[in-house]
PDB file of C-alpha atoms in Angstrom:
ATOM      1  CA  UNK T 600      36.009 123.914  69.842  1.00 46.00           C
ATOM      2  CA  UNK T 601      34.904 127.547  70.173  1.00 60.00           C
ATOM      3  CA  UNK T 602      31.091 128.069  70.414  1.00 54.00           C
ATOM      4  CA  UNK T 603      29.224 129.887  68.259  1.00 57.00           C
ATOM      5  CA  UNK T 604      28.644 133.574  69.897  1.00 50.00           C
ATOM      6  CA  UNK T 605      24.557 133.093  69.724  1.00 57.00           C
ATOM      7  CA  UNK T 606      24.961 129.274  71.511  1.00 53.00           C
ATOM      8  CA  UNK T 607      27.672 130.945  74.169  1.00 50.00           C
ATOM      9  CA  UNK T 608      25.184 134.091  74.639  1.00 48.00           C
ATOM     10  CA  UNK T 609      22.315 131.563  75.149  1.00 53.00           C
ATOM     11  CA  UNK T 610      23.829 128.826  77.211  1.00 51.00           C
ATOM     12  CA  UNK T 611      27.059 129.983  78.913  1.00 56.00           C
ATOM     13  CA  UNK T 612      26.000 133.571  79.326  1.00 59.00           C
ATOM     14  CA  UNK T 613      21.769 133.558  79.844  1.00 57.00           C
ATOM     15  CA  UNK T 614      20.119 136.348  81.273  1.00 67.00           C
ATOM     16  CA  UNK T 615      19.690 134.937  84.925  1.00 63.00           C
ATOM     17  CA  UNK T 616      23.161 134.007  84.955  1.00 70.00           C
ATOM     18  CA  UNK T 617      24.542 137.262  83.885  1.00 70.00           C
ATOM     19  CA  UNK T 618      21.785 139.320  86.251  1.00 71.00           C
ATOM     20  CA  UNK T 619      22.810 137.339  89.495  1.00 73.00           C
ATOM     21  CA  UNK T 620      26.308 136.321  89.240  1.00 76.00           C
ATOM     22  CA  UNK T 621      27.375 139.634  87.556  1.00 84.00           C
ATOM     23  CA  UNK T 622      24.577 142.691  87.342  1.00 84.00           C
ATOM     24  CA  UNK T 623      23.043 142.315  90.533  1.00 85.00           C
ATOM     25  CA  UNK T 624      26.757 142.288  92.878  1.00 89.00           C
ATOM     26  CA  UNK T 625      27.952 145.282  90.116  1.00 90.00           C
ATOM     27  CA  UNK T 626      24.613 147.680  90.884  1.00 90.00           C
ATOM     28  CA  UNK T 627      25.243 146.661  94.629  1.00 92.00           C
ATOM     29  CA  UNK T 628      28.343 148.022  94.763  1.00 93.00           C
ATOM     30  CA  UNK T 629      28.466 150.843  92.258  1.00 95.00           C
ATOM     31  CA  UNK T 630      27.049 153.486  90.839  1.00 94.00           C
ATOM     32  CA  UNK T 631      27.441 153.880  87.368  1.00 95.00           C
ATOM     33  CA  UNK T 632      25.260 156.695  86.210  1.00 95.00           C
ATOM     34  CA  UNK T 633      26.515 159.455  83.878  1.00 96.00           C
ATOM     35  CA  UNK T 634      29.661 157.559  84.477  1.00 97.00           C
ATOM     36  CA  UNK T 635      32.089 155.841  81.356  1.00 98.00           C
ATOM     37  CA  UNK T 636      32.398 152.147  81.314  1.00 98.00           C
ATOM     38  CA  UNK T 637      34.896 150.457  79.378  1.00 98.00           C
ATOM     39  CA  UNK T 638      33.911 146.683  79.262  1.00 98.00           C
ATOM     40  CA  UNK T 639      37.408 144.806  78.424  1.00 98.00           C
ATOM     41  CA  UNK T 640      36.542 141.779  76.596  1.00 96.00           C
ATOM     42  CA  UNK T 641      32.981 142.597  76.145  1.00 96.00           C
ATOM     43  CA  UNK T 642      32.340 139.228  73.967  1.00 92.00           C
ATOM     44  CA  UNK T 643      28.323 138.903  73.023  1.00 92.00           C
ATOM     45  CA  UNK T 644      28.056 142.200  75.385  1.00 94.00           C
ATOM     46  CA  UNK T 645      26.077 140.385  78.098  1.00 91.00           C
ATOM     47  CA  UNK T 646      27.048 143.499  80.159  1.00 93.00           C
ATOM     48  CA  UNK T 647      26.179 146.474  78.174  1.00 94.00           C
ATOM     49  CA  UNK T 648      22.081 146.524  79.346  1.00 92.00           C
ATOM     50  CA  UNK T 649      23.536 147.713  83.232  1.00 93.00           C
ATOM     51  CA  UNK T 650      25.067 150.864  81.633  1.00 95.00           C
ATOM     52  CA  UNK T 651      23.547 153.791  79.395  1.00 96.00           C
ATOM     53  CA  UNK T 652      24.418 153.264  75.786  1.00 97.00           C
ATOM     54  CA  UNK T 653      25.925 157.005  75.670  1.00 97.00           C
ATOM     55  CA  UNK T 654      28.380 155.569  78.064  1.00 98.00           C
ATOM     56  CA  UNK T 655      29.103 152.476  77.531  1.00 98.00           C
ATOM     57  CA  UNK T 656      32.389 151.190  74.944  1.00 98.00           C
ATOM     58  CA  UNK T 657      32.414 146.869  74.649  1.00 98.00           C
ATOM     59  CA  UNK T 658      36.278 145.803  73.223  1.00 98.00           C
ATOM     60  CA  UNK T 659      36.907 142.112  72.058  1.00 96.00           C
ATOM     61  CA  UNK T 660      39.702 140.630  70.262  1.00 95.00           C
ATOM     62  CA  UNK T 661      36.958 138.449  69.046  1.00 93.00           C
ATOM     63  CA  UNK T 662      35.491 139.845  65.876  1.00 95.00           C
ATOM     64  CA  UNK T 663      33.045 137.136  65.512  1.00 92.00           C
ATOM     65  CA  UNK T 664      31.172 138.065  69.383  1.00 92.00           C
ATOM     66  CA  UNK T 665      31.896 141.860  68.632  1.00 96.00           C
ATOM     67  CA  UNK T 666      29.382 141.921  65.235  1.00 95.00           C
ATOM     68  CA  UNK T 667      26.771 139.555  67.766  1.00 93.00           C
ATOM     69  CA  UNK T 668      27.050 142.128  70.384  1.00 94.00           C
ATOM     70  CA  UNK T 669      26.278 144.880  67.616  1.00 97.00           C
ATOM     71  CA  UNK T 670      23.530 142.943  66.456  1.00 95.00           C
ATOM     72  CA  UNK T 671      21.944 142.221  69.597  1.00 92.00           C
ATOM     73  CA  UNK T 672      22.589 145.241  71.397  1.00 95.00           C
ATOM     74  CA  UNK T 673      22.556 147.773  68.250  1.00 97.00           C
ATOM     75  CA  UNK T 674      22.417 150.952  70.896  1.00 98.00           C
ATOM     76  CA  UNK T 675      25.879 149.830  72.569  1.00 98.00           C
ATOM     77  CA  UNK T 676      29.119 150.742  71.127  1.00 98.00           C
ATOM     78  CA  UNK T 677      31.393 147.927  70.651  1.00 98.00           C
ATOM     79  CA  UNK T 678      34.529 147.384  68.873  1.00 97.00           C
ATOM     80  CA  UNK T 679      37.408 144.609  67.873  1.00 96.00           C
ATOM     81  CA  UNK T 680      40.526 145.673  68.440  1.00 94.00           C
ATOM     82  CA  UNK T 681      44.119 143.772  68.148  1.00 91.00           C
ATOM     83  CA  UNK T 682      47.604 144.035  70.149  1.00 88.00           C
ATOM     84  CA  UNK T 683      47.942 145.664  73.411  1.00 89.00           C
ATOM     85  CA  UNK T 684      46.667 149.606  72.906  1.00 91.00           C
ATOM     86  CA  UNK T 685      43.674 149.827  73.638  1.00 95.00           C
ATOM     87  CA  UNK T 686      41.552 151.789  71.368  1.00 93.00           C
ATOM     88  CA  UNK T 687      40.467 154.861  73.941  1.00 95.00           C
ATOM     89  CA  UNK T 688      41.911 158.095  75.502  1.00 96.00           C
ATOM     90  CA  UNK T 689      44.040 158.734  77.915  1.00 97.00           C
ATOM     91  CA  UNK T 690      42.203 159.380  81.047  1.00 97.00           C
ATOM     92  CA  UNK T 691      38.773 158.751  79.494  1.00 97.00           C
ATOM     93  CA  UNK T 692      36.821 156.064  81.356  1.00 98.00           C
ATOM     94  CA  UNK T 693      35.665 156.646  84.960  1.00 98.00           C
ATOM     95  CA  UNK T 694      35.228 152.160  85.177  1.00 98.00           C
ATOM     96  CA  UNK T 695      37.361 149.650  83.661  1.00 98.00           C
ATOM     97  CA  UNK T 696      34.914 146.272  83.589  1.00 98.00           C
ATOM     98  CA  UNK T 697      36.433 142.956  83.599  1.00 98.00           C
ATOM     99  CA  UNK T 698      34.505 139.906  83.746  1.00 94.00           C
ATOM    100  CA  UNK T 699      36.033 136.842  83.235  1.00 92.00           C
ATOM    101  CA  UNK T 700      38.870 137.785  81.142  1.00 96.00           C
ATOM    102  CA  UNK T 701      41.832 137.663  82.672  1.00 97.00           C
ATOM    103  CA  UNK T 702      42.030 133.830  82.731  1.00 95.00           C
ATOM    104  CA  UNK T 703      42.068 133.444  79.036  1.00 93.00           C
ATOM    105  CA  UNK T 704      45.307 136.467  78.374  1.00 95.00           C
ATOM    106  CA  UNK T 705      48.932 134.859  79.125  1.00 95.00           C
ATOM    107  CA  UNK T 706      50.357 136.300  82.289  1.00 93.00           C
ATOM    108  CA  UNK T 707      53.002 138.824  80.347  1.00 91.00           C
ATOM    109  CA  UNK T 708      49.990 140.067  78.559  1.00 94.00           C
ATOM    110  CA  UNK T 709      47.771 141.036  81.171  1.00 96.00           C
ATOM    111  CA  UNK T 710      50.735 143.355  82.539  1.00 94.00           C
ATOM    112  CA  UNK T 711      50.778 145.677  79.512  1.00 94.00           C
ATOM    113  CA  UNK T 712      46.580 145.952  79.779  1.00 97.00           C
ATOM    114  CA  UNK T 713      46.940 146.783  83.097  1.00 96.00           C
ATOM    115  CA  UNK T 714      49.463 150.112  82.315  1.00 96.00           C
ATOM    116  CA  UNK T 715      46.980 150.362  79.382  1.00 97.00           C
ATOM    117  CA  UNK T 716      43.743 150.263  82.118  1.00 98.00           C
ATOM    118  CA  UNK T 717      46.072 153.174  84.010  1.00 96.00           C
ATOM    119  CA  UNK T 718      46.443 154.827  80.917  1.00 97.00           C
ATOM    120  CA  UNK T 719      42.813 155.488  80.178  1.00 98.00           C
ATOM    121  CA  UNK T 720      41.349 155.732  83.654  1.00 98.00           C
ATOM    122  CA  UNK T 721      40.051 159.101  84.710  1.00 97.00           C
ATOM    123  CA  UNK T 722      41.815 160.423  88.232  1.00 94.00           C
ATOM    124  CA  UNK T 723      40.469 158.063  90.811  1.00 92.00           C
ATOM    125  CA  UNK T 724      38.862 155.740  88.329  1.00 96.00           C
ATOM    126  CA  UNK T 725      38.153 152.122  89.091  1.00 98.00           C
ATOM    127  CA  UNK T 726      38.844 148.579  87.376  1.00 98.00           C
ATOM    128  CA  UNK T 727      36.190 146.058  89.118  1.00 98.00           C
ATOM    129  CA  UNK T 728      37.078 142.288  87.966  1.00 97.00           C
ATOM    130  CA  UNK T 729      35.208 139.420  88.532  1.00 96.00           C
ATOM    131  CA  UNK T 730      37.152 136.199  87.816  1.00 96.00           C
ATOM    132  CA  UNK T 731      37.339 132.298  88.496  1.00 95.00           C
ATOM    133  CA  UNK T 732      39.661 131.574  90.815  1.00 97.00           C
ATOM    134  CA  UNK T 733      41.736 128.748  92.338  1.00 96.00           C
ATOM    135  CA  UNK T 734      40.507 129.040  95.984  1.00 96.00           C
ATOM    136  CA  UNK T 735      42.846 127.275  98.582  1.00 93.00           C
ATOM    137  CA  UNK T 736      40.048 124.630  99.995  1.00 91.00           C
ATOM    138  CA  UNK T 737      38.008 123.887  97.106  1.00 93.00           C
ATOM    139  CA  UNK T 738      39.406 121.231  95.194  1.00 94.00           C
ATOM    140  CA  UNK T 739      36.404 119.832  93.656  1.00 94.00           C
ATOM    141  CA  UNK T 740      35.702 123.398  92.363  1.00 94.00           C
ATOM    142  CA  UNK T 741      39.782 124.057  91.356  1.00 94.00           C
ATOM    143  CA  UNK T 742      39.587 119.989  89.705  1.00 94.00           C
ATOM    144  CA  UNK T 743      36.016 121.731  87.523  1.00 91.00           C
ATOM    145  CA  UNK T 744      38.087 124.706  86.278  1.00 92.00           C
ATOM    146  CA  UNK T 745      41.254 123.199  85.668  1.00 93.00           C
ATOM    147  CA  UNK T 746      38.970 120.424  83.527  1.00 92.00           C
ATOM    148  CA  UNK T 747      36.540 122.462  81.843  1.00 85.00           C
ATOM    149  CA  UNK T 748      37.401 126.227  81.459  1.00 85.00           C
ATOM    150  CA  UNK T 749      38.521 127.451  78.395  1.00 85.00           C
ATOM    151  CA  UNK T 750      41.047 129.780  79.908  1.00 89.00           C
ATOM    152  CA  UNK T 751      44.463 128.595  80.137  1.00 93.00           C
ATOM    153  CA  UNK T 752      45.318 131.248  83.125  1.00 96.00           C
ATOM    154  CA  UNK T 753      42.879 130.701  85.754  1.00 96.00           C
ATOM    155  CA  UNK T 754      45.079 132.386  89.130  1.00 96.00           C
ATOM    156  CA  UNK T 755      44.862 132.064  92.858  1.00 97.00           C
ATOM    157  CA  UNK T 756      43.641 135.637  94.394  1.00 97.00           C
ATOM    158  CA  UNK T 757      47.078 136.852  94.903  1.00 97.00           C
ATOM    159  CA  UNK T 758      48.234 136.071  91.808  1.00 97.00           C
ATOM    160  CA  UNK T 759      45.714 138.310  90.284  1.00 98.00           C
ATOM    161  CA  UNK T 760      45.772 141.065  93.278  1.00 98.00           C
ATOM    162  CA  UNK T 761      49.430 141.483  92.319  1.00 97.00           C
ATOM    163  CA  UNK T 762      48.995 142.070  88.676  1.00 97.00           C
ATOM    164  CA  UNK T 763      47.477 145.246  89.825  1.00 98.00           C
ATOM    165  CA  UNK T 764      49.347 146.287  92.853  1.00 97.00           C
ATOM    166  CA  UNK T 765      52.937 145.655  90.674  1.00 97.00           C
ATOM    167  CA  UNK T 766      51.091 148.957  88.908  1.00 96.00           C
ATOM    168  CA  UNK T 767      50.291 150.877  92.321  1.00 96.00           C
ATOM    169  CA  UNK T 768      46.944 149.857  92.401  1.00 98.00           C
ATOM    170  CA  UNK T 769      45.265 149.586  95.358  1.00 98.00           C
ATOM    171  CA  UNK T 770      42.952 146.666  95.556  1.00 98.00           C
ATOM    172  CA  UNK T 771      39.869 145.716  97.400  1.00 97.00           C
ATOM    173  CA  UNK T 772      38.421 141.970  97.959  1.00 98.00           C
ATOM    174  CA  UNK T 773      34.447 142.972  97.430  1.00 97.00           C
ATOM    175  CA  UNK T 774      33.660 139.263  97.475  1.00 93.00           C
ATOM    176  CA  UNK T 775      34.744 135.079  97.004  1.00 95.00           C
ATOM    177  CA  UNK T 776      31.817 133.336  95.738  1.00 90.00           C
ATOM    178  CA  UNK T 777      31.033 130.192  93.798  1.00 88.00           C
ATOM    179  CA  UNK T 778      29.034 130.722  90.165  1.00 83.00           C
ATOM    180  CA  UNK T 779      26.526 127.546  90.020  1.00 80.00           C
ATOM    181  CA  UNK T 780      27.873 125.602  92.610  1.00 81.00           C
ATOM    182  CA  UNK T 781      31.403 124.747  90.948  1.00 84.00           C
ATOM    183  CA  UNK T 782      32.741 127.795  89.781  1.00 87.00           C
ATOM    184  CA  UNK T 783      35.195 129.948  92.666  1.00 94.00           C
ATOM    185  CA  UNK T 784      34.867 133.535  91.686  1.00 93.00           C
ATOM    186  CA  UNK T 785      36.651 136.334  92.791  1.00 96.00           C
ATOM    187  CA  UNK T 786      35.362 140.021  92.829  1.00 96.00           C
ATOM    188  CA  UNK T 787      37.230 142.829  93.370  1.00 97.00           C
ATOM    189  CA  UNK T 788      38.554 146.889  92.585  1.00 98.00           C
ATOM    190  CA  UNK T 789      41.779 147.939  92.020  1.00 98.00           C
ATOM    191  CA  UNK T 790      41.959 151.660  92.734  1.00 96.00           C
ATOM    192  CA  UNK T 791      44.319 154.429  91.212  1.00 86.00           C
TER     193      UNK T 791
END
């Protein structure tokens, strides 16, 4: 059963957890002023508030979280969007935001986004990802995710890494955490 997108923005995605699992490690590592953010998979747009409305585009397949997040955050530009073209520019967007995503798009999908994500990046533009992750020694955490995620796709860090590099990314570990004591995350930038 799919939650509601006002239950998952309260209770999956609350402030505190967005600010100090996602917000505080993004504004640690980047600077996003005057620059364009695309946030891929935006849902409720939990994200947006980091980035300046002028600059900031949310996409979901989800039409249902997409009207929430322009609800909610009436300022921010989101949009719905189907298939695998994503509804920008070519080289338009100086950050391509991912947060946990990838584990809920099939493995043959997420290698068209990613020549779409190289598609609209400006010269020397930036994806930075932060998903769960099957960590080698952590099999409590691994046992969690495989039992209670609603993604299908969770990945071990290569698996992901590769996605990007098959696509001449370069890529950069920033960070392997754990979200709430049971949740293995993986941060990291993949680099034209």
């Amino acid at each position: 059963m799919q939650l509601s997108p006002r239950i998952y923005h309260s209770f999956v995605r609350p402030k505190w957890i967005t600010k100090v699992y996602i917000q505080n490690k993004l504004q640690r590592q980047f600077d996003f002023t005057d620059k364009k953010v695309l946030d891929f998979g935006a849902g409720t747009g939990a994200n947006c508030t980091l980035f300046s409305p002028v600059h900031y585009f949310g996409i979901d397949p989800d039409t249902h979280r997409i009207n929430f997040a322009k609800r909610f955050y009436a300022k921010y530009r989101f949009e719905a969007f189907e298939g695998h073209k994503l509804p920008v520019d070519d080289n338009s967007f100086d950050f391509v935001l991912i947060i946990a995503v990838l584990h809920h798009i099939p493995p043959e999908a997420i290698e068209n986004y990613i020549k779409e994500f190289k598609r609209i990046l400006k010269p020397e533009g930036k994806v930075v990802v932060i998903e769960p992750c099957f960590f080698e020694k952590s099999p409590i955490s691994n046992w969690f995710m495989r039992s209670n995620d609603k993604g299908d796709y969770i990945q071990k860090e290569e698996d992901y890494l590769n996605y990007f590099t098959k696509e001449n990314f370069k890529c950069n570990v920033l960070n392997r955490f754990k979200k709430c004591f049971v949740y293995n995350e993986l941060y990291f930038t993949a680099l034209l």
